[in-house]
Amino acid sequence: MFRKSLSGVAVLGVAALALTACTTSGSTGTNSDSASGGGTVTVAVVNDFTSFNNQTPQSNLDTNGQVGYLMGNYGSAFSYIDKDFNIVREDKFGTFKKTSDDPQTVTYTLNPDDKWSDGEPVTADDMVLSWATQSGYYDSSTVDEATGEVATGTTYFEIAASTAGLDTTAYPTVSDDNLSMTLVYGTPYVDWELVNPIGQPAHIVAKKAGLSSAADLTALLKGLPKGDRANPAAPDPTLRAAADFVNTGYDVTAFPTDPDLLVSSGPMVPTGWTPGQSFTLERNKYYVGGMIPKIDKMILRVIPDANAQVTALQNGEVDIINPQASADTLTALENTGADVLTGDQVSYDHLDLRFDQPVFADLAVRQAFLKTVPRQQILDSIVTPVNPDAKVLNSQIWVPANEPYADSVANNGSKDYADVDIDGAKALLAGATPSVRILYNTKNPNRVDEFQAIQESAAKAGITVVDVGSPDWSSLLEGGDYDASLFGWISPGVGSAGISQIFSTDGGGNYNRYTGTNADAIATQTTLDPDKLIALEKKMDKQMFADAYGLPLFQLPGVFGVSKRVSGVEYMGNQTGPFWNFWEWSVNN
Amino acid sequence: MSTPTGAGPIPPPTETPADELAVASSVPESQGRLIWRRFVGNKVAVVSVIILLLIILFSFSAIGLGPIPGWWKYGYKALNPQENGGNPTLSVLPQFLGGNGISLGEHPFGQDRIGKDYFAMTMRGIQNSALVMVVLGLIATVVGVFVGAIAGYYRGTVDAVLMRITDVFIVIPALVIGSVVGHWFGSLGAPVLAIMLGFFSWMGIARLVRGEFLSLREREFVEAARVAGASDMRIIFKHILPNAMGVVIVSATLIMASAILLETALSYLGYGIRSPDVSLGLLISSNQSAFQTRPWLFWWPGAFIVSLALLVNFVGDGLRDAFDPRHRRFKLSKMRETRPEPELEDRP
Amino acid sequence: MVSFVLRRILVSILILVAASFLMYVMVGYSAQPLQDLQGSNSPNKQQLINARVALLNLDVPPPLRWVLWIGGVAKCAIPFANACDLGSTISNARVIDILPNALAATVQLVTLALVLAILLGVTIGIITALRQYSGLDNTVTFISFFLYSLPAFLVAVLLKEFIAIGFNDFLRDPVIGSVALVAIGLVVGAIWQSLLGGDGRRRLVVFLVSGLATSGVLLLMSATGWFMHPGLGAIPVVVLVAAIALGAATLLAGLRNRRALITAGINAVIALVAYFTLQHLFDVSSAGTLIILALATAAVGLLSGFLAGGYDRGQNMRVGIVTALLSGAVVLLDRFMQSWGALLIATNGRPIATVGSKTPGLSGDVWLTGLDTFAHLTLPTISLLLISFAGYTRYSRAGMLEVLSLDYIRTARAKGLPERTVIVRHAFRNMLIPLTTLVAFDVGALLGGAIITEKVFAIPGMGSLFNAGLDRGDLNPVMGYFLIVAVMAITFNFLADMAYAGLDPRVRIR
């Protein structure tokens, strides 16, 4: 009995010890957000964050890009794109200007006060690294098309964007104060203004590659020759290490314990991440550019389901949402008392006709089919309920937000297809009853509705529309058995890189084998004079309607819901979404 | 919401109707008649069957099937001009109560955004849900009975192999395998989807039937048939199977109920029947944002899903009672007559 | 026994390998991981496609790719090598790195739902069995069939709309209207009278007392602003603890059993003493403290039951531990309620959440974060537990009726045992036997149901991993999901068999 009680006492003692070990210092309550009065704004995003480098093929996702925008790499350092798709220069961070057209020369100059969020200065070393990353200057690889793997040579930096443009530049010149960098293009590059040479911090990349400073990294880059595909040299181990870090070192599955990954040159720095739930950023006190946010803290809340986003806004859990737009979402948002901002997205749906299919070999058949497409009806059922001001899209090149749109539409011949013209179509067909197979994505309700509307209307003119839609539509685009396709392009809103991609004969996006604008489309890529460029593009736009290329249908409508707590949010249709003017947001009291 | 793995999810282990047969044979009535009488005596189940059949009949007569037209003027695919702003024209409030009288109007359930008649779509949804329910249930039952019968009858290695195969399929949750199947076959239309789903839903029945066969094959009548020289197939399908029909029918009904819900869940996840064809699940999930704004788009298909699943469940419950009436034998009220203090409290 | 377990494990591994092949090939052939790139107009589209093909070995046909994958999985079997390779996602995250987080979220959700569904379902099932064909039985039967027939996401959407938003809106001005008070009183009264049963007069009394008491308490609560500053306070805690002690002793041992009463009393007193003395310790508590306290509570309960002794120590220990844990729960509940105000501030007065599993950026003591988790997980748990709740009520009702009709129960009654003893000690245990198999099946259904619940409530668990993966054609996370779910299903089946053997003496494990 005595032993039993003794062991009992021992157990009690151990328990008491464990108890004291397991208590906290007694902190109660919350850490409130009212540190400096700017407040917190919570924004719903659809996808989770995966990487602090949003430029690699595997990490080029919307949320990564938005975090990158807030952190100042690629897309928000020297300039940003505003809601009207103008390139706005951000002069307080740094300036850039084109000093010569022949050869095209561009000089970037940093503000001497620019610092990374670890206190290190931003210098030309960082710009040189960014140029090396984006230009593919050192790559010497040839890729085996069958397996997708590198056959010979070396690819250093893996990037999602094309190297087109920067690939013709020579090694840049750096000024003596190490604050400016000059790029000289081998051939003129039309989208030079979109080049933004601030990416990863060179001092961090140098450290990870085993070098002692950013200057050492620049010295290494300067010493290495341009990659030669015909005669690949042995890979440089240090650059390999640096590139490997940039390629995959920023990919994370939890908030990094290594503070080097969090270094930011932009207005905000990441301070926390609960994977799958929320990503937190706070104001970067070292940032001296013009995009200094009024709010202290921003939380990105991951909510994949559009309806869940609406309820979360209604329940005060998020302040800004950007859900998939539908008339019901819109009404529901209006009922919650939130501010509702609507507009167009940069992506637009279009109907393309295959020029290599026998049914469309004849221009008259193409025209007749296009005349039956009920574009206004489609717009009225899909877009108008969300955005009452929406109009049918009438240009293959521009969206209405672009300045040349109105002028081009007036002259490009789109008027011929303004209304459904069954009689006109019948006249063109002259008794023929062609059968048209349309490929579309059966999982996308918009495309399904578009298809049904076209099918019904075309039948009136004697055209049989056959449903060859598939959830696997994307792999059928190239080489599938169909006559016309319904799908969407994402127009970046600015820049002309996509034009040759879609409208030149060998362009990777030319699924309908159209050859009518080949020369002009290629010419656009090297045209630096904006007026000449617009003239070229207008000519293409007109040519395509004359050839009955197909028809643009509408821009997808977009909607933001904004809680009354927050003001300053404005609609933006591109991938940056509501974040485009985050520095203007403020929290109302 | 449940899974189509079996009778509910569980094989009721101790309920062997086989024991019942002995009791039943002493009654001067055939087994079938007895079960029928018990089932007909269950008002809820009978009413459920009637309503269920009426709903299905209503949906098929309304919009017809394939080339056969129905009595309703619009098809589920036809685009019509928007009337009444797409709002439902159904009115049930009589005029003297301030309503518009009892009338259907042009589009009783309203229209969707491109003008399709929502009543016709709902009817088509019922047809497809009923189709998925029946086809999935039939295929799962046939495959399950076959596998279970062979395994239970032959025992030994055959049994071990078949049951391990069953285990392989059973390891994956129904909704998971349903999503994968739906992702693959959803665009091929309701019949294909239902058939494919059926091939992944037989495991529960197979296990139940095997259990039945394991015990039935030891019975005298099987021995008698064997001595009389009946072939294995004849013994399995002519002698044993009819005695295991209770379990089969009951679990088939329950699989059918969960099939409706499985299809609904798949549609919500985007792996079910795809537009322009219609299922109730697809209607309700594509209109969930209309929940607050145009509730009729949400509630009509929702009400039909719940009714179909509920009715089939009631029928299944009635069938179970009819096949296995032991659940009804115990009555507390009878105990009360014999015991003075039936309450939970103890009296000294 | 050992050979049985080993054989089971071996067979399970073979099943797992075969099922993974099936799954891999099916998903592999149906997935379109290149869809977003094929439809893009990026100038370097081909290069991006190549990069993804190289990353995920898409040039290898699925059956062969499965061999590569299972090779990586096999490395998990090497102990301590940390060589597990479950492949990577399209965005180059290793699946093995993202699984733990997702797994934790789902296990939390599913476990809670499972336990609650069993507790509620079995309790209600037994009560309806004892009141067979009463109004209560028919109502519950209808309701459970109805819940069974509701699509899961419909329930979730309704819960969000009416519970979360409705309750949060109510909190803005927490006063219950008089109509609502009366209605709640009527409903509660009706429920209680049908639960307790008896003759007409007794039912009327129960109806009136419970209905009036409920309305009165609610009136008091809304008048004193209780919903903004909830808490139990000393007197209600004393009353509740006393009721628990009395209830536990009555149900498990009967009021005639003095030693059981003593045990329950001791534990109740200890709980009350702890309530008055430990408040300061609670203020500095962490999760670890609470676990230690819970263990200590359980130990005290068992010990007091053991010491109170008597001819049936096991029974007393059960009474002890039940009383101790439940009264401990009351004390904890009171302390959690005290953090309600802080949560209201942290969430701008809208504590019940509709998305996620915690308020971002919230930091505080264990009470606040615990309460926050509770406010986030309540709705998903309810919507998930409704999936299996109906099954448990139906099967436990049927099981109870079945057992009650058996001869040994008749014998027990015949020898004059009180009804309580017959039900609790003789029928209950045998009724549980068939339920063990149901639990094993149910885990699979719940894990499947979690796919939908997680989508509606934006919880980053296994289900959303699966759903996002399948949507994007991202095979490896889907397979990671499959692996976990299959292992859990197999494990629970195994545990069910063991439990079956433990409960049913006729079954022997060889």
GROMACS .gro file of C-alpha atoms in nm, chain C residues 104-333:
model
  230
 1041ALA     CA    1  -0.394   1.697  -4.098
 1042ALA     CA    2  -0.686   1.912  -4.213
 1043THR     CA    3  -0.883   1.616  -4.343
 1044VAL     CA    4  -0.813   1.385  -4.051
 1045GLN     CA    5  -0.927   1.656  -3.812
 1046LEU     CA    6  -1.249   1.703  -4.005
 1047VAL     CA    7  -1.327   1.338  -4.071
 1048THR     CA    8  -1.242   1.216  -3.721
 1049LEU     CA    9  -1.461   1.477  -3.558
 1050ALA     CA   10  -1.748   1.402  -3.794
 1051LEU     CA   11  -1.708   1.027  -3.750
 1052VAL     CA   12  -1.703   1.040  -3.370
 1053LEU     CA   13  -2.000   1.276  -3.352
 1054ALA     CA   14  -2.197   1.077  -3.608
 1055ILE     CA   15  -2.143   0.757  -3.411
 1056LEU     CA   16  -2.229   0.914  -3.076
 1057LEU     CA   17  -2.538   1.095  -3.201
 1058GLY     CA   18  -2.650   0.825  -3.441
 1059VAL     CA   19  -2.619   0.540  -3.195
 1060THR     CA   20  -2.786   0.735  -2.915
 1061ILE     CA   21  -3.077   0.838  -3.131
 1062GLY     CA   22  -3.097   0.494  -3.286
 1063ILE     CA   23  -3.128   0.331  -2.944
 1064ILE     CA   24  -3.386   0.581  -2.826
 1065THR     CA   25  -3.598   0.532  -3.137
 1066ALA     CA   26  -3.569   0.156  -3.099
 1067LEU     CA   27  -3.698   0.182  -2.744
 1068ARG     CA   28  -3.982   0.403  -2.866
 1069GLN     CA   29  -4.055   0.198  -3.176
 1070TYR     CA   30  -4.343   0.328  -3.390
 1071SER     CA   31  -4.392   0.627  -3.163
 1072GLY     CA   32  -4.423   0.975  -3.306
 1073LEU     CA   33  -4.059   1.029  -3.218
 1074ASP     CA   34  -3.952   0.715  -3.400
 1075ASN     CA   35  -4.144   0.804  -3.714
 1076THR     CA   36  -4.019   1.162  -3.710
 1077VAL     CA   37  -3.658   1.058  -3.661
 1078THR     CA   38  -3.690   0.790  -3.928
 1079PHE     CA   39  -3.825   1.044  -4.172
 1080ILE     CA   40  -3.564   1.303  -4.083
 1081SER     CA   41  -3.278   1.058  -4.111
 1082PHE     CA   42  -3.400   0.937  -4.450
 1083PHE     CA   43  -3.443   1.297  -4.554
 1084LEU     CA   44  -3.090   1.390  -4.449
 1085TYR     CA   45  -2.964   1.077  -4.622
 1086SER     CA   46  -3.129   1.195  -4.943
 1087LEU     CA   47  -2.990   1.547  -4.939
 1088PRO     CA   48  -2.696   1.616  -5.167
 1089ALA     CA   49  -2.396   1.699  -4.949
 1090PHE     CA   50  -2.318   2.033  -5.108
 1091LEU     CA   51  -2.679   2.142  -5.077
 1092VAL     CA   52  -2.655   2.091  -4.701
 1093ALA     CA   53  -2.328   2.279  -4.693
 1094VAL     CA   54  -2.465   2.574  -4.886
 1095LEU     CA   55  -2.773   2.592  -4.665
 1096LEU     CA   56  -2.563   2.574  -4.349
 1097LYS     CA   57  -2.347   2.861  -4.465
 1098GLU     CA   58  -2.641   3.071  -4.564
 1099PHE     CA   59  -2.859   3.017  -4.261
 1100ILE     CA   60  -2.625   2.924  -3.976
 1101ALA     CA   61  -2.308   3.117  -4.046
 1102ILE     CA   62  -2.443   3.433  -4.201
 1103GLY     CA   63  -2.771   3.416  -4.012
 1104PHE     CA   64  -2.605   3.370  -3.673
 1105ASN     CA   65  -2.342   3.635  -3.739
 1106ASP     CA   66  -2.613   3.878  -3.842
 1107PHE     CA   67  -2.801   3.788  -3.526
 1108LEU     CA   68  -2.492   3.873  -3.322
 1109ARG     CA   69  -2.502   4.230  -3.446
 1110ASP     CA   70  -2.811   4.276  -3.232
 1111PRO     CA   71  -2.843   3.964  -3.023
 1112VAL     CA   72  -3.202   3.987  -2.906
 1113ILE     CA   73  -3.441   3.698  -2.963
 1114GLY     CA   74  -3.787   3.814  -3.064
 1115SER     CA   75  -4.091   3.702  -2.867
 1116VAL     CA   76  -4.234   3.497  -3.154
 1117ALA     CA   77  -3.907   3.311  -3.190
 1118LEU     CA   78  -3.895   3.254  -2.812
 1119VAL     CA   79  -4.239   3.097  -2.812
 1120ALA     CA   80  -4.165   2.887  -3.118
 1121ILE     CA   81  -3.837   2.758  -2.975
 1122GLY     CA   82  -4.009   2.678  -2.649
 1123LEU     CA   83  -4.281   2.481  -2.828
 1124VAL     CA   84  -4.034   2.285  -3.038
 1125VAL     CA   85  -3.804   2.203  -2.748
 1126GLY     CA   86  -4.099   2.104  -2.534
 1127ALA     CA   87  -4.231   1.876  -2.805
 1128ILE     CA   88  -3.892   1.710  -2.846
 1129TRP     CA   89  -3.847   1.649  -2.473
 1130GLN     CA   90  -4.191   1.506  -2.417
 1131SER     CA   91  -4.148   1.260  -2.700
 1132LEU     CA   92  -3.801   1.167  -2.576
 1133LEU     CA   93  -3.910   1.098  -2.222
 1134GLY     CA   94  -4.247   0.953  -2.312
 1135GLY     CA   95  -4.492   0.825  -2.050
 1136ASP     CA   96  -4.862   0.882  -2.012
 1137GLY     CA   97  -5.051   1.193  -2.122
 1138ARG     CA   98  -5.020   1.383  -1.797
 1139ARG     CA   99  -4.651   1.319  -1.766
 1140ARG     CA  100  -4.595   1.422  -2.125
 1141LEU     CA  101  -4.783   1.745  -2.065
 1142VAL     CA  102  -4.576   1.823  -1.757
 1143VAL     CA  103  -4.249   1.750  -1.940
 1144PHE     CA  104  -4.366   1.959  -2.233
 1145LEU     CA  105  -4.456   2.258  -2.019
 1146VAL     CA  106  -4.153   2.246  -1.794
 1147SER     CA  107  -3.895   2.199  -2.066
 1148GLY     CA  108  -4.059   2.446  -2.303
 1149LEU     CA  109  -4.098   2.718  -2.043
 1150ALA     CA  110  -3.750   2.659  -1.904
 1151THR     CA  111  -3.595   2.689  -2.249
 1152SER     CA  112  -3.782   3.005  -2.339
 1153GLY     CA  113  -3.707   3.152  -2.000
 1154VAL     CA  114  -3.335   3.082  -2.018
 1155LEU     CA  115  -3.320   3.223  -2.372
 1156LEU     CA  116  -3.508   3.533  -2.261
 1157LEU     CA  117  -3.263   3.577  -1.978
 1158MET     CA  118  -2.969   3.522  -2.209
 1159SER     CA  119  -3.084   3.773  -2.464
 1160ALA     CA  120  -3.178   4.025  -2.195
 1161THR     CA  121  -2.837   4.007  -2.028
 1162GLY     CA  122  -2.640   4.024  -2.354
 1163TRP     CA  123  -2.517   3.672  -2.293
 1164PHE     CA  124  -2.441   3.613  -2.661
 1165MET     CA  125  -2.179   3.886  -2.659
 1166HIS     CA  126  -2.024   3.784  -2.326
 1167PRO     CA  127  -2.108   3.420  -2.282
 1168GLY     CA  128  -1.993   3.213  -1.991
 1169LEU     CA  129  -2.156   2.971  -1.755
 1170GLY     CA  130  -2.084   3.131  -1.423
 1171ALA     CA  131  -2.054   2.953  -1.091
 1172ILE     CA  132  -2.413   2.846  -1.030
 1173PRO     CA  133  -2.483   2.692  -1.371
 1174VAL     CA  134  -2.150   2.508  -1.354
 1175VAL     CA  135  -2.245   2.360  -1.017
 1176VAL     CA  136  -2.588   2.262  -1.144
 1177LEU     CA  137  -2.453   2.109  -1.464
 1178VAL     CA  138  -2.179   1.912  -1.290
 1179ALA     CA  139  -2.429   1.779  -1.037
 1180ALA     CA  140  -2.663   1.679  -1.317
 1181ILE     CA  141  -2.382   1.501  -1.498
 1182ALA     CA  142  -2.284   1.309  -1.185
 1183LEU     CA  143  -2.640   1.207  -1.118
 1184GLY     CA  144  -2.702   1.118  -1.482
 1185ALA     CA  145  -2.388   0.909  -1.517
 1186ALA     CA  146  -2.458   0.720  -1.197
 1187THR     CA  147  -2.821   0.661  -1.294
 1188LEU     CA  148  -2.752   0.547  -1.644
 1189LEU     CA  149  -2.448   0.331  -1.582
 1190ALA     CA  150  -2.516   0.188  -1.237
 1191GLY     CA  151  -2.860   0.284  -1.115
 1192LEU     CA  152  -2.943   0.511  -0.825
 1193ARG     CA  153  -2.958   0.221  -0.584
 1194ASN     CA  154  -2.587   0.167  -0.621
 1195ARG     CA  155  -2.445   0.377  -0.336
 1196ARG     CA  156  -2.084   0.326  -0.431
 1197ALA     CA  157  -2.149   0.450  -0.784
 1198LEU     CA  158  -2.317   0.755  -0.640
 1199ILE     CA  159  -2.019   0.814  -0.414
 1200THR     CA  160  -1.779   0.781  -0.707
 1201ALA     CA  161  -1.980   1.025  -0.917
 1202GLY     CA  162  -2.004   1.262  -0.622
 1203ILE     CA  163  -1.630   1.258  -0.558
 1204ASN     CA  164  -1.558   1.339  -0.920
 1205ALA     CA  165  -1.816   1.613  -0.929
 1206VAL     CA  166  -1.666   1.774  -0.621
 1207ILE     CA  167  -1.314   1.750  -0.762
 1208ALA     CA  168  -1.436   1.910  -1.086
 1209LEU     CA  169  -1.596   2.196  -0.896
 1210VAL     CA  170  -1.286   2.250  -0.685
 1211ALA     CA  171  -1.080   2.252  -1.002
 1212TYR     CA  172  -1.321   2.501  -1.155
 1213PHE     CA  173  -1.275   2.746  -0.868
 1214THR     CA  174  -0.901   2.699  -0.817
 1215LEU     CA  175  -0.755   2.636  -1.161
 1216GLN     CA  176  -0.880   2.947  -1.343
 1217HIS     CA  177  -0.537   3.105  -1.308
 1218LEU     CA  178  -0.365   2.797  -1.445
 1219PHE     CA  179  -0.607   2.803  -1.738
 1220ASP     CA  180  -0.500   3.155  -1.824
 1221VAL     CA  181  -0.148   3.036  -1.890
 1222SER     CA  182  -0.243   2.703  -2.041
 1223SER     CA  183  -0.119   2.564  -2.367
 1224ALA     CA  184  -0.252   2.267  -2.561
 1225GLY     CA  185  -0.001   2.049  -2.377
 1226THR     CA  186  -0.143   2.159  -2.042
 1227LEU     CA  187  -0.490   2.068  -2.149
 1228ILE     CA  188  -0.385   1.722  -2.262
 1229ILE     CA  189  -0.212   1.662  -1.928
 1230LEU     CA  190  -0.520   1.788  -1.743
 1231ALA     CA  191  -0.742   1.561  -1.950
 1232LEU     CA  192  -0.523   1.262  -1.873
 1233ALA     CA  193  -0.517   1.354  -1.505
 1234THR     CA  194  -0.896   1.387  -1.507
 1235ALA     CA  195  -0.936   1.045  -1.663
 1236ALA     CA  196  -0.692   0.898  -1.411
 1237VAL     CA  197  -0.875   1.056  -1.118
 1238GLY     CA  198  -1.204   0.922  -1.250
 1239LEU     CA  199  -1.072   0.568  -1.283
 1240LEU     CA  200  -0.890   0.581  -0.953
 1241SER     CA  201  -1.188   0.709  -0.759
 1242GLY     CA  202  -1.404   0.439  -0.910
 1243PHE     CA  203  -1.143   0.179  -0.820
 1244LEU     CA  204  -1.107   0.303  -0.464
 1245ALA     CA  205  -1.482   0.325  -0.408
 1246GLY     CA  206  -1.469  -0.041  -0.487
 1247GLY     CA  207  -1.769  -0.253  -0.414
 1248TYR     CA  208  -1.850  -0.580  -0.585
 1249ASP     CA  209  -1.842  -0.422  -0.931
 1250ARG     CA  210  -1.529  -0.212  -0.961
 1251GLY     CA  211  -1.541  -0.196  -1.340
 1252GLN     CA  212  -1.881  -0.034  -1.328
 1253ASN     CA  213  -1.771   0.220  -1.071
 1254MET     CA  214  -1.464   0.305  -1.275
 1255ARG     CA  215  -1.685   0.366  -1.576
 1256VAL     CA  216  -1.909   0.591  -1.371
 1257GLY     CA  217  -1.599   0.769  -1.242
 1258ILE     CA  218  -1.435   0.833  -1.575
 1259VAL     CA  219  -1.757   0.942  -1.745
 1260THR     CA  220  -1.841   1.185  -1.465
 1261ALA     CA  221  -1.486   1.318  -1.448
 1262LEU     CA  222  -1.449   1.375  -1.822
 1263LEU     CA  223  -1.792   1.528  -1.873
 1264SER     CA  224  -1.762   1.765  -1.577
 1265GLY     CA  225  -1.412   1.851  -1.693
 1266ALA     CA  226  -1.564   1.934  -2.030
 1267VAL     CA  227  -1.812   2.168  -1.862
 1268VAL     CA  228  -1.529   2.349  -1.683
 1269LEU     CA  229  -1.335   2.379  -2.010
 1270LEU     CA  230  -1.645   2.495  -2.195
   0.00000   0.00000   0.00000
